[in-house]
Coordinates of C-alpha atoms in Angstrom, one line a residue:
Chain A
X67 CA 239.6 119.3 28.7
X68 CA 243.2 119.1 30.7
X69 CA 242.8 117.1 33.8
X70 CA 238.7 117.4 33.6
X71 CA 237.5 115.4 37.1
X72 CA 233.4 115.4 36.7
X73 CA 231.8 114.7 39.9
X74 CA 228.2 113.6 40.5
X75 CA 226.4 113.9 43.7
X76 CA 223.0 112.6 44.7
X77 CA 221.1 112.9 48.0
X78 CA 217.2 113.8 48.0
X79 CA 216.4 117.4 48.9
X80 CA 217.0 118.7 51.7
X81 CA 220.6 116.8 52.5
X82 CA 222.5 119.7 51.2
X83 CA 223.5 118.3 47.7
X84 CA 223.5 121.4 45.8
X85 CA 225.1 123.2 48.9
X86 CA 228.1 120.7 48.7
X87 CA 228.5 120.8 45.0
X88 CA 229.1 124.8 45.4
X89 CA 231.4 124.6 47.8
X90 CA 233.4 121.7 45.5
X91 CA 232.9 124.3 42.7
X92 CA 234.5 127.1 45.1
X93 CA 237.7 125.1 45.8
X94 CA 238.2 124.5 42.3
X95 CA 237.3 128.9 41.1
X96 CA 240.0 129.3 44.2
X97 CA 242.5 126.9 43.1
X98 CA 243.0 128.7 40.2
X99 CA 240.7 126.1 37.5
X100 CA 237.9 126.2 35.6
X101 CA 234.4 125.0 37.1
X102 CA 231.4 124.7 36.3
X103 CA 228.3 123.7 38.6
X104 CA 225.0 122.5 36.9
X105 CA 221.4 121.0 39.4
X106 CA 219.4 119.2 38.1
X107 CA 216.3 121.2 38.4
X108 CA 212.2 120.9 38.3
X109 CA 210.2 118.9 40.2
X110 CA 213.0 116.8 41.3
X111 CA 213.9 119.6 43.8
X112 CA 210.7 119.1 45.6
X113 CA 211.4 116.4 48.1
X114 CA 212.4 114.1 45.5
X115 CA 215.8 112.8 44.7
X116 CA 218.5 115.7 44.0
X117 CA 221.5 115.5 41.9
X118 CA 224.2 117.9 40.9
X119 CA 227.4 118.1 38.4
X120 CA 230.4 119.8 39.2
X121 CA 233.5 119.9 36.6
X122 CA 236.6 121.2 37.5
X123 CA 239.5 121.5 35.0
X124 CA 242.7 123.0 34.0
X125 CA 240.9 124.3 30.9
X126 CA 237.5 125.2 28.9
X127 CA 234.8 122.7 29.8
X128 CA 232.3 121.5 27.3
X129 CA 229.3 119.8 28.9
X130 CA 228.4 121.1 32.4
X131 CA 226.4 117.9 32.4
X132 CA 227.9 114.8 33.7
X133 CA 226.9 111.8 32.5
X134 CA 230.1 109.9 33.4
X135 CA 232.1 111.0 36.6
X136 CA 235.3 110.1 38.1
X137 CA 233.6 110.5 41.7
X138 CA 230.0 110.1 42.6
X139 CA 229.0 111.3 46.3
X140 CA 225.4 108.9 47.0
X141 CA 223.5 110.2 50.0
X142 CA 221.0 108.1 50.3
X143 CA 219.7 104.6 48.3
X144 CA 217.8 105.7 45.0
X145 CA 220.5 108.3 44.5
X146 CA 223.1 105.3 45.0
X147 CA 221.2 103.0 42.4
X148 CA 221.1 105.2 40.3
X149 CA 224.9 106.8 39.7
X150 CA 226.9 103.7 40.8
X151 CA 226.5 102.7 37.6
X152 CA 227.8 105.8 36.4
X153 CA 231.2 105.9 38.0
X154 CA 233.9 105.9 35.0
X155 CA 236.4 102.7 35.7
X156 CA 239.3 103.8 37.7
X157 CA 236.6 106.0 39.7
X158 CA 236.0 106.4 42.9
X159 CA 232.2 106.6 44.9
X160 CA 231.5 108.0 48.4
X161 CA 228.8 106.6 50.0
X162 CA 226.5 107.8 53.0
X163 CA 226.6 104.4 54.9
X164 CA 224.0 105.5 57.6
X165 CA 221.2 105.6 54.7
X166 CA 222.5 103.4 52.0
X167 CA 222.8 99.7 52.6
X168 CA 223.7 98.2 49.7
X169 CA 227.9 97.2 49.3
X170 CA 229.4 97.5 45.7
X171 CA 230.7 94.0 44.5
X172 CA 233.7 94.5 42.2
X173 CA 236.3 96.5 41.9
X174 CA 236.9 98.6 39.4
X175 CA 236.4 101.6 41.3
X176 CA 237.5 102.5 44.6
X177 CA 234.5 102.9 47.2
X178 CA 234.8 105.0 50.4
X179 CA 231.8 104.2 52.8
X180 CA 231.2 107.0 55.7
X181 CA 228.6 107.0 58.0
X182 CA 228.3 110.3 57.2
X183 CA 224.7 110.7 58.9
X184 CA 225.2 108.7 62.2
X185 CA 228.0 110.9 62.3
X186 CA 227.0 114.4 62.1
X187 CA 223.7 113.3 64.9
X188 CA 226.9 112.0 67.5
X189 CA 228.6 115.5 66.8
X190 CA 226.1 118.0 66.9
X191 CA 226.1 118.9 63.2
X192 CA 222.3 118.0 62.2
X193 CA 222.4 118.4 58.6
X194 CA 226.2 118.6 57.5
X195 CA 226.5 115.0 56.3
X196 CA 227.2 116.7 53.2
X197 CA 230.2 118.9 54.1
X198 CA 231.7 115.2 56.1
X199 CA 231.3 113.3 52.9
X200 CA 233.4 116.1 51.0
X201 CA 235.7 116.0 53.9
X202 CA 235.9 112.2 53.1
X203 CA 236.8 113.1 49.6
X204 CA 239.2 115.8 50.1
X205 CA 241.4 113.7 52.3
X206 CA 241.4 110.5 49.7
X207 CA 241.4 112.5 47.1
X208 CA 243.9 115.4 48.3
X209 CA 242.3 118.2 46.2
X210 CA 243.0 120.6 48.0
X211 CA 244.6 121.9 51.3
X212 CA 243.2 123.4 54.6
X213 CA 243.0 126.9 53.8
X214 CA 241.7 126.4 50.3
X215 CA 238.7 124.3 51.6
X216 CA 238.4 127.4 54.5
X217 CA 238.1 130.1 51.7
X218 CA 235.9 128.2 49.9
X219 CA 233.5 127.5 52.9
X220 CA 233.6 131.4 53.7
X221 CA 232.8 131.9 50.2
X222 CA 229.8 129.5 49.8
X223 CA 228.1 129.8 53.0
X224 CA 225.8 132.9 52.4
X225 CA 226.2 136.1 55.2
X226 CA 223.0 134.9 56.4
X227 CA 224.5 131.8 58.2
X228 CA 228.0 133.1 59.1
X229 CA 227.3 131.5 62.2
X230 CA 228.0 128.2 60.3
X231 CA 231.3 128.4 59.5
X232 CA 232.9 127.0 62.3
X233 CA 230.6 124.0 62.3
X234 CA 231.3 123.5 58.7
X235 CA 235.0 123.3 59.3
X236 CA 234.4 121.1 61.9
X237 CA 232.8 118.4 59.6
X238 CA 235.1 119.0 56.6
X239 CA 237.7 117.8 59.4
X240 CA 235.0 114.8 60.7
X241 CA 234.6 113.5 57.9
X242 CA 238.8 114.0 57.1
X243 CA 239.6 111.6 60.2
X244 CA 236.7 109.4 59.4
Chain B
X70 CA 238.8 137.5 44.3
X71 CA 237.6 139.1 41.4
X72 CA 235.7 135.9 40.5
X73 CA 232.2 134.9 41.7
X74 CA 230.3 131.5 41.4
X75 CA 227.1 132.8 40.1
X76 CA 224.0 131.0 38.0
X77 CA 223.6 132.3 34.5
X78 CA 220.0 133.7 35.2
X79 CA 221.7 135.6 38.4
X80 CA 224.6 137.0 37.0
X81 CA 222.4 137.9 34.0
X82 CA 220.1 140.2 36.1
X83 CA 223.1 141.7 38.1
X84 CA 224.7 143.0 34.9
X85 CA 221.8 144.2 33.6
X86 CA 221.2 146.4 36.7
X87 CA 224.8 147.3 36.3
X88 CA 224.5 148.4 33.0
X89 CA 222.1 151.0 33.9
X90 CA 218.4 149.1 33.5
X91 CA 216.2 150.7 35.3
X92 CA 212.7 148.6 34.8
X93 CA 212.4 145.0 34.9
X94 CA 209.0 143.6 33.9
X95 CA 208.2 139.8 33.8
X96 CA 205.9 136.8 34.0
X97 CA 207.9 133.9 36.0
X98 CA 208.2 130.6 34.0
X99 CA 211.1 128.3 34.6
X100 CA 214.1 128.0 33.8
X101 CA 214.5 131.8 34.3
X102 CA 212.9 132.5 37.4
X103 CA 216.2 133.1 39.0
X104 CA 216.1 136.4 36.9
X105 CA 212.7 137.8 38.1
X106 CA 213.8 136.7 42.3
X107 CA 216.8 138.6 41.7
X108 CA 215.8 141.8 40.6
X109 CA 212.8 142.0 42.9
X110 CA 215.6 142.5 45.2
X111 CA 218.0 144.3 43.8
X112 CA 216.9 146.4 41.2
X113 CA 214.9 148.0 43.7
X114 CA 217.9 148.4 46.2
X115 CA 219.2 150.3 43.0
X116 CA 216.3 153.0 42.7
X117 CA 214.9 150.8 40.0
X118 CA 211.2 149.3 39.5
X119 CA 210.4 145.5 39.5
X120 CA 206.8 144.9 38.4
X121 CA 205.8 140.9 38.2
X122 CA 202.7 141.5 35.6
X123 CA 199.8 139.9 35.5
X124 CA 200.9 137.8 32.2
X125 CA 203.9 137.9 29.6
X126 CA 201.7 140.3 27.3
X127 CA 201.6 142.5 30.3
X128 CA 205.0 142.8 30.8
X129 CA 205.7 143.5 27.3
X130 CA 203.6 146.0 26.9
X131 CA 204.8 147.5 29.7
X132 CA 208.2 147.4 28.3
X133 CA 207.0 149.6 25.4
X134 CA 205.3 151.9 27.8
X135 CA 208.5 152.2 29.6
X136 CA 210.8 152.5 26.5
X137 CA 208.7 155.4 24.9
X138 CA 209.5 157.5 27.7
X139 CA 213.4 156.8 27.0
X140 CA 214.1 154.7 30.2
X141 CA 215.9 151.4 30.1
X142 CA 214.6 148.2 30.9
X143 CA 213.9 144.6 29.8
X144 CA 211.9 142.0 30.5
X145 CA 212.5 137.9 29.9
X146 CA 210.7 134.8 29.8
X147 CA 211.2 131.0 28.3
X148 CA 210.0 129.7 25.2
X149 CA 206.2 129.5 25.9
X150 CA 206.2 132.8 27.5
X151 CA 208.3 134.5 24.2
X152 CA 205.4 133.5 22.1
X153 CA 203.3 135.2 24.1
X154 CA 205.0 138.3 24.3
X155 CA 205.3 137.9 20.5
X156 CA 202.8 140.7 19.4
X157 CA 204.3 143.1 21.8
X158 CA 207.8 142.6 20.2
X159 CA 206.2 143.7 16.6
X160 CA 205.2 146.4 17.9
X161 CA 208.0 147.3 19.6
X162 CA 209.6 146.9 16.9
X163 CA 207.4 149.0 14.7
X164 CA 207.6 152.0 16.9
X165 CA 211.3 151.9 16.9
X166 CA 211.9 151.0 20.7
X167 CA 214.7 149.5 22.4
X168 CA 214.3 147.2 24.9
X169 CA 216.3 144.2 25.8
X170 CA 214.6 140.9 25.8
X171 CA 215.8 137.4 27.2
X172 CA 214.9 133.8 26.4
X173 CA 216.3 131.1 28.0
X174 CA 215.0 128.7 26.1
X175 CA 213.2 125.1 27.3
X176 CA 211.9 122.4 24.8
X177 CA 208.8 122.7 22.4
X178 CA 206.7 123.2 21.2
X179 CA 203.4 123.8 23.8
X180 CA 204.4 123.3 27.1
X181 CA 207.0 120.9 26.3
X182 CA 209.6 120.3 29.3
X183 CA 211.4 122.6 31.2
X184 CA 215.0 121.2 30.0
X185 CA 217.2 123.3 27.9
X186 CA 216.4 123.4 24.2
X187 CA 217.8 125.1 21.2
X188 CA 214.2 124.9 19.3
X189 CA 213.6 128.8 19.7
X190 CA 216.1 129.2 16.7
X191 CA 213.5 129.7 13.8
X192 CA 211.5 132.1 15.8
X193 CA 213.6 134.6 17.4
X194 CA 215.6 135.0 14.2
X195 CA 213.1 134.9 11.3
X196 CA 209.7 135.4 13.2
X197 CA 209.7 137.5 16.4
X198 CA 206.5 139.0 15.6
X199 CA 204.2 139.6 12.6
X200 CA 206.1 142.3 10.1
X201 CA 208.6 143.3 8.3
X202 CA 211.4 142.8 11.1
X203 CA 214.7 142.0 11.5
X204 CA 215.6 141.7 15.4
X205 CA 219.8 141.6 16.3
X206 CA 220.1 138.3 18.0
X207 CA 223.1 137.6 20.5
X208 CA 223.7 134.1 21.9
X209 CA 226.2 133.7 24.9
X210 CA 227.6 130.5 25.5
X211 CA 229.2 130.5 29.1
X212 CA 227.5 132.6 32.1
X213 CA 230.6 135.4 31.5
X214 CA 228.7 135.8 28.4
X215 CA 225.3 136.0 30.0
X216 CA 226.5 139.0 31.5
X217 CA 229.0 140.6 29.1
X218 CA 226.3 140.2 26.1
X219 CA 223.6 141.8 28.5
X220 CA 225.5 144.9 28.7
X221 CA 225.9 144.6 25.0
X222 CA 222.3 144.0 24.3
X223 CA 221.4 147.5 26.0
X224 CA 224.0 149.4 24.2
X225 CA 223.1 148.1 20.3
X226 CA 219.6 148.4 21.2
X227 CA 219.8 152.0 22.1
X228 CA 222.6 152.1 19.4
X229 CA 220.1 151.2 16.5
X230 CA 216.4 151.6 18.6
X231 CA 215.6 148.6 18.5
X232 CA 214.5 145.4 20.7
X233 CA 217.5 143.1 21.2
X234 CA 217.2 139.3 21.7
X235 CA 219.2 137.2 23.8
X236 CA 218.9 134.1 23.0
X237 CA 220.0 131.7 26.1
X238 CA 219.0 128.4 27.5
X239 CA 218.2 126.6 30.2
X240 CA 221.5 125.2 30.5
X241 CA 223.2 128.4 30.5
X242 CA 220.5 129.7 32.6
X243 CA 220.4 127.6 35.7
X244 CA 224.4 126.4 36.0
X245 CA 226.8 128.0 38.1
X246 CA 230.6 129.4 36.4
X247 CA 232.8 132.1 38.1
X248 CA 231.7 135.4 36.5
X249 CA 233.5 139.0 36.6
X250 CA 231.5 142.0 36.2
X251 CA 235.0 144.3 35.9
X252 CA 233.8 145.2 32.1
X253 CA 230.4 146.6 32.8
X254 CA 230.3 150.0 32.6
X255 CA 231.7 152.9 30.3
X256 CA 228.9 153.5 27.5
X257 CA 225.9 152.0 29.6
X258 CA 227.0 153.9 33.0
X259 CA 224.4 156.7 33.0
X260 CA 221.2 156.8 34.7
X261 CA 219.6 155.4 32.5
X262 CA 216.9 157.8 32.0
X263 CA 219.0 159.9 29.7
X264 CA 215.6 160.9 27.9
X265 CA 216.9 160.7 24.2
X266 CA 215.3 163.0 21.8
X267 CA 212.9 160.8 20.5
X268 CA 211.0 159.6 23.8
X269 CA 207.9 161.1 24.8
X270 CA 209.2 162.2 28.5
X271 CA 207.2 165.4 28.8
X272 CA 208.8 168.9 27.5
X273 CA 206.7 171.5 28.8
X274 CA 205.7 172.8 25.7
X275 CA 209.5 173.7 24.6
X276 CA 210.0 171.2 21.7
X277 CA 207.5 169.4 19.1
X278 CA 205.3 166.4 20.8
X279 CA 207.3 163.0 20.0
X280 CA 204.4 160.6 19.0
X281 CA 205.8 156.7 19.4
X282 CA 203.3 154.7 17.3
X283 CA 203.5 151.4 15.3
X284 CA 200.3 153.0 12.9
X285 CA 201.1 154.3 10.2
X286 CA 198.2 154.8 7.5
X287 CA 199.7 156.4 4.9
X288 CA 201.6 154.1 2.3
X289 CA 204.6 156.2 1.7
X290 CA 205.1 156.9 5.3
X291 CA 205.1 152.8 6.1
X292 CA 207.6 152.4 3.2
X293 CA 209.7 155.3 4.7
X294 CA 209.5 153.9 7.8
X295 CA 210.2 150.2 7.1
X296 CA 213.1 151.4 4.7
X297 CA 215.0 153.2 6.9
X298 CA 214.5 150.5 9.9
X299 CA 216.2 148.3 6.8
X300 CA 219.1 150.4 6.2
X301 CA 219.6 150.7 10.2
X302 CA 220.1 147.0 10.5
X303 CA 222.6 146.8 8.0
X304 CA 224.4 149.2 9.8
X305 CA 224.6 147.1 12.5
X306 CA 225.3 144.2 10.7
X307 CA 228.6 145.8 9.5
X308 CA 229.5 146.6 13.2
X309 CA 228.4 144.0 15.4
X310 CA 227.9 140.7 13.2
X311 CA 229.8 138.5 15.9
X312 CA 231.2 134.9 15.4
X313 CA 234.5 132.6 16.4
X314 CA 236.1 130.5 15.1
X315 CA 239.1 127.5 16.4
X316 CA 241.3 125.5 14.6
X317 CA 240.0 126.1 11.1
X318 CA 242.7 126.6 9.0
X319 CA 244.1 123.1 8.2
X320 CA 240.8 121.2 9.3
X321 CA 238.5 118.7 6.9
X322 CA 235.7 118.9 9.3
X323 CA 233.7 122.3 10.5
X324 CA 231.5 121.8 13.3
X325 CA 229.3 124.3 14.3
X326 CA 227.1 125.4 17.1
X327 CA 225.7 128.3 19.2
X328 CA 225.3 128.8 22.6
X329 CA 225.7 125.9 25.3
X330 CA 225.8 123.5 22.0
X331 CA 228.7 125.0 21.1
X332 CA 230.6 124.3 24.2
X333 CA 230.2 120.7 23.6
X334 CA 231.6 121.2 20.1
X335 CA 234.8 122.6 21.7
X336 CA 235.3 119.4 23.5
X337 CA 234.2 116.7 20.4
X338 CA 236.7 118.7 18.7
X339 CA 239.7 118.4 21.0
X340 CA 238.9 114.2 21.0
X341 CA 238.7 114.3 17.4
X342 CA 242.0 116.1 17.3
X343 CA 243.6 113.7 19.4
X344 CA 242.8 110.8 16.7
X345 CA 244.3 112.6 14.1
X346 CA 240.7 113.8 12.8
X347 CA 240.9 117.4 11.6
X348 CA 238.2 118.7 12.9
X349 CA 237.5 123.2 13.4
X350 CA 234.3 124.8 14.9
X351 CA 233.0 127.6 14.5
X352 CA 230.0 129.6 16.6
X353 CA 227.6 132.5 15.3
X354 CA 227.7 134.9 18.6
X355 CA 225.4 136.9 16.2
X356 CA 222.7 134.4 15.1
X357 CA 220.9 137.9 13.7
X358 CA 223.0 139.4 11.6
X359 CA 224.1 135.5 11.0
X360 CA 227.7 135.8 10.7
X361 CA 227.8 134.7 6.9
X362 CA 231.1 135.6 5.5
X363 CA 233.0 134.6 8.7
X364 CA 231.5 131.3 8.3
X365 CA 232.7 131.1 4.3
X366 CA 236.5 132.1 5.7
X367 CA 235.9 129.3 8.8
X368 CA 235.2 126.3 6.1
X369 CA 238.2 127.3 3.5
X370 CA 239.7 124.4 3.8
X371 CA 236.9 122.3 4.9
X372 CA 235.4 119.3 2.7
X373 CA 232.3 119.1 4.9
X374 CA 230.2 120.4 7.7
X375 CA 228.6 119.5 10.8
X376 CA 225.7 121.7 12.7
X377 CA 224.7 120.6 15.8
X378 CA 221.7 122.0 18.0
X379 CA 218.8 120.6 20.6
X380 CA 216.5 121.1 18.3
X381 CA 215.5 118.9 15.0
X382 CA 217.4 121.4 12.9
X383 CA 217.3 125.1 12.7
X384 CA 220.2 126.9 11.9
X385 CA 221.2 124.8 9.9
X386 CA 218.9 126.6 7.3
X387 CA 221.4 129.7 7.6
X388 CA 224.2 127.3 7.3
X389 CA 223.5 126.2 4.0
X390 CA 222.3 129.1 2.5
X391 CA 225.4 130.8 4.0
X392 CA 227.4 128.4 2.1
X393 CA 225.4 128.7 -1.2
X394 CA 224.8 125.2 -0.9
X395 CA 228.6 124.4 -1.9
X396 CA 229.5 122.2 0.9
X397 CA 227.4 119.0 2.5
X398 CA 226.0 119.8 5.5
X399 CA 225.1 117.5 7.7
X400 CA 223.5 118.0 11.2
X401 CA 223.1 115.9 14.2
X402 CA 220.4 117.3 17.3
X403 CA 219.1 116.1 20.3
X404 CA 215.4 117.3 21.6
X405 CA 213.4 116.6 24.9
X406 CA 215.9 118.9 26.8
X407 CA 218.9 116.5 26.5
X408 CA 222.4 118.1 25.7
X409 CA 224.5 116.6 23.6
X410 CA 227.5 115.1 24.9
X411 CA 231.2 114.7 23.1
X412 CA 231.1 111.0 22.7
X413 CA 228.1 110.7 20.5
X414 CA 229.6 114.0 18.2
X415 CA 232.6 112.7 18.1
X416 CA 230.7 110.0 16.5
X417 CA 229.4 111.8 13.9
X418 CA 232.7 113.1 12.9
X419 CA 234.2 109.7 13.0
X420 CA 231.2 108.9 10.3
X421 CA 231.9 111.7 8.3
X422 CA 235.4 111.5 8.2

């Protein structure tokens, strides 16, 4: 359990969630750690509300379930009243500010909010509000550097939708500057 | 990168095809439909058949049609759908077939939920099917093991002719961990349609017919038969009864666990270790043969022991009775498809301390 970080991101389906939490996964498999990635699955994929956990660590992890996380991305409001609560002290959350309205009071944690949605409709990048809120996180967070996060992208995105790759880099580095 | 990010049900059916299966039949039923999706695609790609039956006792049943004529293949299914294909496993079982089948578990009994669960326990390793049977039983706890103990499964089960069970979750099923499929191969890497000497595969008159049946009517034939099944699976007890354990030697406190349950352990143990509590675990990788003597080694030292499983307490049977009823056992379980986490076993061992 050497330097576990548990991260817990929320959106409802559709937003990418899942997407986001394999690419997280990827930069930790290519930084050299152990990861695991774990949806919650059933009928909460169908339109619901959508969460994932992704550990990353320097050694075996136990749980792939996170009940408690050091970061919690929240997409959009249920997902947000639902995990804020779950962010460990000392934590930090990442909030979707285009589709969540509430503002944490206190301040235990640190709270980044990023118009991630309003942002990806002014830039062309329908549907990667995901990929700018990791962007958010890898630049507060500095988990990794450029060319990590660019293998990692090339490894999640599927052959399918190469074609993404370049708009994917282009809201990791949105949401960097944002 | 020799590493992939793969789910457990995924990586599962890509080792399986690796290791030389050749028919996949199946009944989809979450959490394991990721294995069916994958080798419709695949397997096929490979040269190899995919058949969605009509029900889980079709696809068994086709499984023992397809084993009898000496070509590899599996099917798998969640809880519900394993009870189904119950009667098919008895008599694959009774006509000395091998066949690898998968259950990633969900929580009981009827329908239940379609959460992970250990509550299969009792069944796959005492009653798989009406009979005199014994079924080997692997458990992998990470998705590496997903795939390393699928190749596995194949070889014992052609090994000793005889269905294998792997005994997953929905856990292990459904999350993602980098996998490696580097060790696949050797034994397993024939076509596998070898067409061993036993399978009726059509001979053109040059040998006796093979006759696969579970029927036998005549007393001392059934005896035979059952015997010698008997003395095979002691045979593989002594080779591939499978176990490990951590930190035993000096500890107080042995927890143990199987499958994703016993990752948690790994990590209750580690907190425990930090507050000076000395705490071992050990995990049955084997839960048929159950690894008894390694568990008697594991708990040497140990003054008590802790079991813990999603389930209300199932192998904790073969715990006790593995250690003659010498040490306390205690066991702590969560149902409903909840996992346990760390905090509340380290709480337990705090209690027993």
């Amino acid at each position: 359990m050497k330097n576990l970080k548990q991260y817990l991101i929320a959106g409802f389906g559709g937003q990418g969630i899942l997407f986001v939490g394999k690419l997280l996964a990827n930069i930790g498999l290519i930084s050299d750690k152990q990861v695991t990635w774990m949806p919650s699955y059933g009928p909460a994929m169908r339109g619901g509300t959508c969460n994932c956990s992704v550990c990353i660590s320097d050694s075996l992890i136990g749980s792939p379930v996170v009940s408690e996380a050091d970061v919690v991305i929240a997409m959009n409001g249920p997902s947000y009243d639902k995990f804020i609560g779950s962010v460990k002290k000392g934590g930090a959350a990442y909030i979707d500010s285009t589709l969540v309205d509430s503002k944490y009071d206190g301040d235990d944690i640190t709270v980044h909010y990023v118009p991630a949605t309003e942002l990806a409709a002014e830039n062309d990048l329908k549907g990667m509000a995901n990929i700018i809120m990791l962007g958010k996180l890898i630049k507060e967070s500095g988990l990794a550097d450029s060319e990590t996060v660019k293998k990692a992208i090339e490894a999640s995105v599927s052959a399918k939708k190469a074609n993404l790759l370049a708009a994917n880099l282009r809201a990791i580095e949105l949401g960097m500057n944002s | 990168m020799s590493k992939t990010l793969m789910k457990g049900n995924e990586a599962l059916a890509e080792a399986a095809i690796r290791a030389g299966c050749k028919c996949y039949f199946g009944y989809p039923i979450t959490p394991q439909n990721e294995i069916g999706a994958y080798m419709s695609e695949r397997i096929r790609k490979n040269g190899g058949v995919f058949l969605q039956a009509e029900s889980e006792i079709g696809a068994i049943n086709m499984v023992y049609g397809c084993s009898a004529t000496g070509t590899r293949c599996m099917t798998s299914s969640s809880s519900p759908g394993v009870s189904l294909k119950a009667e098919g496993i008895s008599y694959l079982a009774g006509a000395d077939l091998p066949c690898v089948i998968v259950n990633v578990q969900r929580g009981g009994p009827g329908l239940g939920t379609i959460q992970p669960s250990q509550a299969d326990y009792w069944q796959t390793t005492r009653a798989m099917g009406h009979g005199d049977l014994r079924l080997p039983v692997l458990a992998p706890y990470s998705v590496q093991e997903m795939v390393d103990m699928t190749a596995e499964a194949f070889k014992i089960a052609e090994e000793f002719r005889t269905p294998v069970m792997l005994l997953a979750d929905g856990l292990l099923g459904q999350m993602m961990e980098p996998v490696s499929f580097n060790e696949i191969g050797g034994e397993n890497k024939d076509d596998g349609q070898s067409s061993p000497n036993w399978a009726a595969s059509g001979h053109k008159n040059k040998r006796e017919k093979n006759i696969i049946t579970s029927l036998f009517l005549d007393p001392i034939e059934l005896e035979t038969a059952i015997n010698e099944r008997f003395e095979r699976f002691e045979e593989l007890r002594a080779k591939y009864t499978r176990s490990e354990s951590t930190n035993t030697d000096d500890a107080d406190i042995i927890v143990t666990a199987y499958g994703s349950t016993a990752r948690v352990i790994q990590s209750a143990m580690e907190m425990a270790r930090e507050e000076g509590i000395k705490v071992g675990t050990f995990r049955p990788i084997t839960l048929s043969p159950f690894p008894e003597k390694a568990l008697k080694e594991a708990t040497k030292s140990a003054k008590k022991v802790l079991v813990v499983e999603m389930s209300m307490g199932q192998m904790v049977d073969d715990v006790k009775s593995a250690l003659e009823y010498k040490l306390p056992v205690e066991f702590f379980g969560r149902q409903g498809g909840f996992v346990p986490g760390p905090q509340e076993i380290l709480e337990v061992i705090r209690r027993m301390k």
